[in-house]
Amino acid sequence: MRIGPQIPAILFTALLASRALAAGTAAPDFSLPARDGSTVRLSELKGQVVMINFWATWCGPCRQEMPLLTQLQSKYEPLGFTLLGVNVEPDSAAAQDWLKGMAVDFPILFDRKNAVAESFGVQGMPSSVFLDRAGNVRYVHRGYKPGDEAKYADMIRNLVKE
Amino acid sequence: MTLRGIDRACAAAVLLALAGCANVEPWVKPYERQNFADIIMAPDRNPVATAYIDHVYEAREGARGASGSHGGGCGCN
């Protein structure tokens, strides 16, 4: 019997999928240090639509979508929307350096021990998790391709309208 | 060992290997791939020439893909 190369790939995907954070479940709470020195706790943002974006400076698509996320933040903030950029690097110096040249105006949090990335079951970089006003996970988006920002905007609009 | 015995042994080995997969630690998670994404991990020294040769192969064989991984190893796309 010959086992095709796709069999291990399917098994691997199934293994990853079993750890995904399902839509509809309550988001695990966390508190992380922010770039401006404050501490951000997720449960304090209840009542707002929250988009949590997991990113790293070594991830090209993450860097690519950062300016677009800034636009989303400024556009939807008046409607009760907050974006949290969670940097997953153990050493945040690279992120601090890179952000100096960027007009990023949403909170950047540092998840140096990857505890939050683990509790959210992040399956790709970048990953975005969209929470409704009650703090439940509603959408999970993996990866970034040019054009995905329109999907982000749709999801945010849906959640803000509720 | 009969042929059937070998088949069974193979099946047992595959099952054992699969069962072992779930417990491998450390399992490198997508958000832990910063060392893989480092430029030093790229095996070829002439990426532009390699991309051209890949293109030649694709055109000649009428097939593409499965010739390695692209991107920064960040588990996206």
Short mmCIF file of C-alpha atoms in Angstrom, two decimals:
data_model
loop_
_atom_site.label_atom_id
_atom_site.label_comp_id
_atom_site.label_asym_id
_atom_site.label_seq_id
_atom_site.Cartn_x
_atom_site.Cartn_y
_atom_site.Cartn_z
CA MET A 1 0.00 0.00 0.00
CA ARG A 2 1.28 3.42 -0.90
CA ILE A 3 0.54 6.31 1.39
CA GLY A 4 0.18 9.58 -0.47
CA PRO A 5 1.97 12.69 0.79
CA GLN A 6 -1.37 14.31 1.55
CA ILE A 7 -2.24 11.85 4.35
CA PRO A 8 0.30 13.20 6.87
CA ALA A 9 -0.70 16.73 5.87
CA ILE A 10 -4.37 16.00 6.61
CA LEU A 11 -3.50 14.41 9.94
CA PHE A 12 -1.29 17.36 10.84
CA THR A 13 -4.04 19.82 9.99
CA ALA A 14 -6.54 17.83 12.03
CA LEU A 15 -4.14 17.88 14.96
CA LEU A 16 -3.84 21.66 14.74
CA ALA A 17 -7.56 22.15 14.21
CA SER A 18 -8.37 20.29 17.40
CA ARG A 19 -6.73 23.07 19.38
CA ALA A 20 -8.56 25.95 17.73
CA LEU A 21 -10.56 28.37 19.79
CA ALA A 22 -14.11 27.81 18.59
CA ALA A 23 -16.34 30.69 17.56
CA GLY A 24 -19.02 31.38 20.15
CA THR A 25 -16.90 30.57 23.19
CA ALA A 26 -15.88 33.16 25.74
CA ALA A 27 -12.44 34.59 25.10
CA PRO A 28 -9.88 33.72 27.79
CA ASP A 29 -9.08 36.79 29.84
CA PHE A 30 -5.54 38.17 29.96
CA SER A 31 -3.63 41.16 31.13
CA LEU A 32 -0.50 42.23 29.29
CA PRO A 33 1.96 45.12 29.42
CA ALA A 34 1.38 47.68 26.68
CA ARG A 35 3.81 49.73 24.67
CA ASP A 36 2.91 52.94 26.53
CA GLY A 37 3.78 51.38 29.89
CA SER A 38 0.22 50.67 31.01
CA THR A 39 -1.34 47.26 31.51
CA VAL A 40 -4.31 46.20 29.40
CA ARG A 41 -6.82 43.68 30.70
CA LEU A 42 -9.21 42.16 28.20
CA SER A 43 -12.17 41.95 30.60
CA GLU A 44 -12.02 45.73 31.05
CA LEU A 45 -12.83 46.12 27.36
CA LYS A 46 -16.22 44.40 27.66
CA GLY A 47 -18.89 46.40 25.89
CA GLN A 48 -16.53 47.09 23.00
CA VAL A 49 -15.92 45.11 19.86
CA VAL A 50 -12.33 43.91 20.14
CA MET A 51 -10.00 42.67 17.41
CA ILE A 52 -6.92 40.91 18.76
CA ASN A 53 -4.16 40.71 16.19
CA PHE A 54 -1.24 38.38 16.92
CA TRP A 55 1.88 39.59 15.11
CA ALA A 56 5.68 39.54 15.06
CA THR A 57 8.34 41.55 13.28
CA TRP A 58 9.76 38.38 11.66
CA CYS A 59 6.43 37.77 9.93
CA GLY A 60 6.20 39.64 6.62
CA PRO A 61 2.41 39.63 6.21
CA CYS A 62 2.05 40.91 9.78
CA ARG A 63 4.18 43.94 8.94
CA GLN A 64 2.28 44.38 5.70
CA GLU A 65 -1.12 44.59 7.37
CA MET A 66 -0.08 46.89 10.22
CA PRO A 67 -0.82 50.19 8.39
CA LEU A 68 -4.19 48.79 7.30
CA LEU A 69 -5.01 47.86 10.89
CA THR A 70 -4.22 51.44 11.88
CA GLN A 71 -6.80 52.61 9.34
CA LEU A 72 -9.39 50.16 10.73
CA GLN A 73 -8.74 51.42 14.24
CA SER A 74 -9.20 55.08 13.36
CA LYS A 75 -12.29 54.35 11.23
CA TYR A 76 -14.22 52.18 13.68
CA GLU A 77 -13.02 53.48 17.04
CA PRO A 78 -15.93 55.98 17.33
CA LEU A 79 -18.38 53.05 17.06
CA GLY A 80 -16.95 51.28 20.12
CA PHE A 81 -14.15 49.27 18.57
CA THR A 82 -10.67 48.55 19.89
CA LEU A 83 -7.79 46.84 18.20
CA LEU A 84 -5.14 45.14 20.28
CA GLY A 85 -1.88 44.19 18.58
CA VAL A 86 -0.33 41.33 20.54
CA ASN A 87 3.37 40.93 19.79
CA VAL A 88 4.42 37.33 20.38
CA GLU A 89 8.19 37.76 20.44
CA PRO A 90 10.07 36.78 23.63
CA ASP A 91 12.23 39.88 23.22
CA SER A 92 10.21 42.92 22.28
CA ALA A 93 13.19 45.11 21.32
CA ALA A 94 12.76 44.36 17.60
CA ALA A 95 9.10 45.31 17.80
CA GLN A 96 9.87 48.53 19.69
CA ASP A 97 12.43 49.46 17.03
CA TRP A 98 10.18 48.66 14.13
CA LEU A 99 7.22 50.53 15.62
CA LYS A 100 9.29 53.72 15.89
CA GLY A 101 9.04 54.15 12.13
CA MET A 102 5.33 53.31 11.98
CA ALA A 103 2.23 55.39 12.58
CA VAL A 104 0.58 52.68 14.70
CA ASP A 105 -1.90 54.27 17.08
CA PHE A 106 -3.63 51.23 18.57
CA PRO A 107 -2.36 49.54 21.75
CA ILE A 108 0.51 47.12 21.20
CA LEU A 109 0.77 44.47 23.92
CA PHE A 110 3.75 42.26 24.62
CA ASP A 111 3.05 38.57 25.13
CA ARG A 112 6.68 37.65 25.84
CA LYS A 113 5.89 34.23 27.33
CA ASN A 114 3.35 33.39 24.60
CA ALA A 115 0.79 32.52 27.27
CA VAL A 116 -1.95 34.48 25.51
CA ALA A 117 -1.09 33.12 22.06
CA GLU A 118 -1.32 29.66 23.58
CA SER A 119 -4.63 30.25 25.35
CA PHE A 120 -6.13 31.54 22.08
CA GLY A 121 -4.73 28.56 20.17
CA VAL A 122 -3.06 30.73 17.53
CA GLN A 123 -2.62 28.59 14.41
CA GLY A 124 -0.86 30.90 12.03
CA MET A 125 0.84 34.23 11.84
CA PRO A 126 -0.72 36.69 11.69
CA SER A 127 -3.94 35.62 13.40
CA SER A 128 -6.84 37.90 14.20
CA VAL A 129 -9.57 37.09 16.70
CA PHE A 130 -12.75 39.16 16.70
CA LEU A 131 -14.73 39.49 19.92
CA ASP A 132 -18.27 40.82 20.27
CA ARG A 133 -19.34 43.30 22.94
CA ALA A 134 -20.02 40.46 25.40
CA GLY A 135 -16.44 39.21 25.08
CA ASN A 136 -17.19 36.10 23.03
CA VAL A 137 -15.03 34.92 20.17
CA ARG A 138 -17.02 35.39 16.96
CA TYR A 139 -14.54 35.18 14.12
CA VAL A 140 -10.99 33.87 13.78
CA HIS A 141 -8.93 34.85 10.77
CA ARG A 142 -5.64 33.16 9.94
CA GLY A 143 -2.91 34.64 7.78
CA TYR A 144 -3.03 37.77 5.68
CA LYS A 145 -3.33 38.21 1.93
CA PRO A 146 -3.79 41.60 0.29
CA GLY A 147 -7.54 42.20 0.27
CA ASP A 148 -8.19 40.53 3.63
CA GLU A 149 -8.61 43.98 5.18
CA ALA A 150 -12.03 44.13 3.48
CA LYS A 151 -13.00 40.92 5.30
CA TYR A 152 -11.80 42.44 8.57
CA ALA A 153 -13.94 45.51 7.94
CA ASP A 154 -17.00 43.34 7.20
CA MET A 155 -16.56 41.37 10.42
CA ILE A 156 -16.08 44.53 12.46
CA ARG A 157 -19.17 46.15 10.90
CA ASN A 158 -21.26 43.04 11.68
CA LEU A 159 -20.18 43.05 15.32
CA VAL A 160 -20.50 46.79 15.82
CA LYS A 161 -24.09 46.73 14.50
CA GLU A 162 -25.26 44.18 17.09
CA MET B 1 7.80 -13.60 8.45
CA THR B 2 4.95 -13.88 6.00
CA LEU B 3 3.97 -11.03 3.75
CA ARG B 4 0.87 -10.53 5.84
CA GLY B 5 2.94 -10.37 9.00
CA ILE B 6 5.10 -7.65 7.46
CA ASP B 7 1.97 -5.71 6.54
CA ARG B 8 0.74 -5.94 10.11
CA ALA B 9 4.11 -4.86 11.48
CA CYS B 10 4.12 -1.88 9.14
CA ALA B 11 0.60 -0.90 10.18
CA ALA B 12 1.55 -1.19 13.85
CA ALA B 13 4.64 0.95 13.28
CA VAL B 14 2.60 3.63 11.50
CA LEU B 15 0.01 3.67 14.30
CA LEU B 16 2.73 3.96 16.92
CA ALA B 17 4.38 6.79 15.03
CA LEU B 18 1.06 8.66 14.76
CA ALA B 19 0.30 8.14 18.42
CA GLY B 20 3.73 9.52 19.25
CA CYS B 21 3.15 12.67 17.18
CA ALA B 22 0.60 14.08 19.59
CA ASN B 23 3.07 14.06 22.48
CA VAL B 24 6.14 15.51 20.84
CA GLU B 25 7.48 18.39 22.88
CA PRO B 26 8.54 20.96 22.09
CA TRP B 27 6.06 21.35 19.28
CA VAL B 28 6.98 24.53 17.47
CA LYS B 29 3.89 26.67 17.34
CA PRO B 30 3.24 29.26 14.62
CA TYR B 31 4.02 32.07 17.03
CA GLU B 32 7.34 30.48 18.02
CA ARG B 33 8.84 30.40 14.54
CA GLN B 34 11.08 33.39 14.79
CA ASN B 35 14.24 31.30 14.54
CA PHE B 36 12.91 29.52 11.46
CA ALA B 37 12.05 32.85 9.91
CA ASP B 38 15.62 34.06 10.36
CA ILE B 39 17.39 34.74 7.10
CA ILE B 40 20.19 32.34 8.08
CA MET B 41 17.74 29.45 7.89
CA ALA B 42 17.28 29.91 4.14
CA PRO B 43 19.24 27.02 2.62
CA ASP B 44 20.07 28.52 -0.75
CA ARG B 45 22.55 31.31 -1.20
CA ASN B 46 21.17 32.64 -4.47
CA PRO B 47 17.42 33.00 -4.06
CA VAL B 48 17.00 34.97 -7.31
CA ALA B 49 18.82 32.35 -9.38
CA THR B 50 16.92 29.56 -7.61
CA ALA B 51 13.59 31.22 -8.36
CA TYR B 52 14.61 31.43 -12.03
CA ILE B 53 15.67 27.76 -12.15
CA ASP B 54 12.39 26.79 -10.44
CA HIS B 55 10.55 28.71 -13.13
CA VAL B 56 12.49 26.83 -15.81
CA TYR B 57 11.54 23.50 -14.22
CA GLU B 58 7.91 24.54 -13.96
CA ALA B 59 7.78 25.50 -17.62
CA ARG B 60 9.60 22.36 -18.74
CA GLU B 61 7.64 19.89 -16.64
CA GLY B 62 4.29 21.59 -16.87
CA ALA B 63 3.96 21.34 -13.09
CA ARG B 64 4.53 23.68 -10.25
CA GLY B 65 4.68 23.81 -6.50
CA ALA B 66 5.97 21.27 -3.97
CA SER B 67 9.49 22.56 -4.54
CA GLY B 68 10.11 23.78 -1.04
CA SER B 69 8.48 26.27 1.25
CA HIS B 70 8.05 29.91 0.46
CA GLY B 71 7.86 32.86 2.73
CA GLY B 72 9.30 33.57 6.10
CA GLY B 73 8.22 30.41 7.86
CA CYS B 74 5.51 32.24 9.73
CA GLY B 75 2.83 29.64 9.00
CA CYS B 76 0.67 32.03 7.00
CA ASN B 77 -0.67 31.61 3.46
#
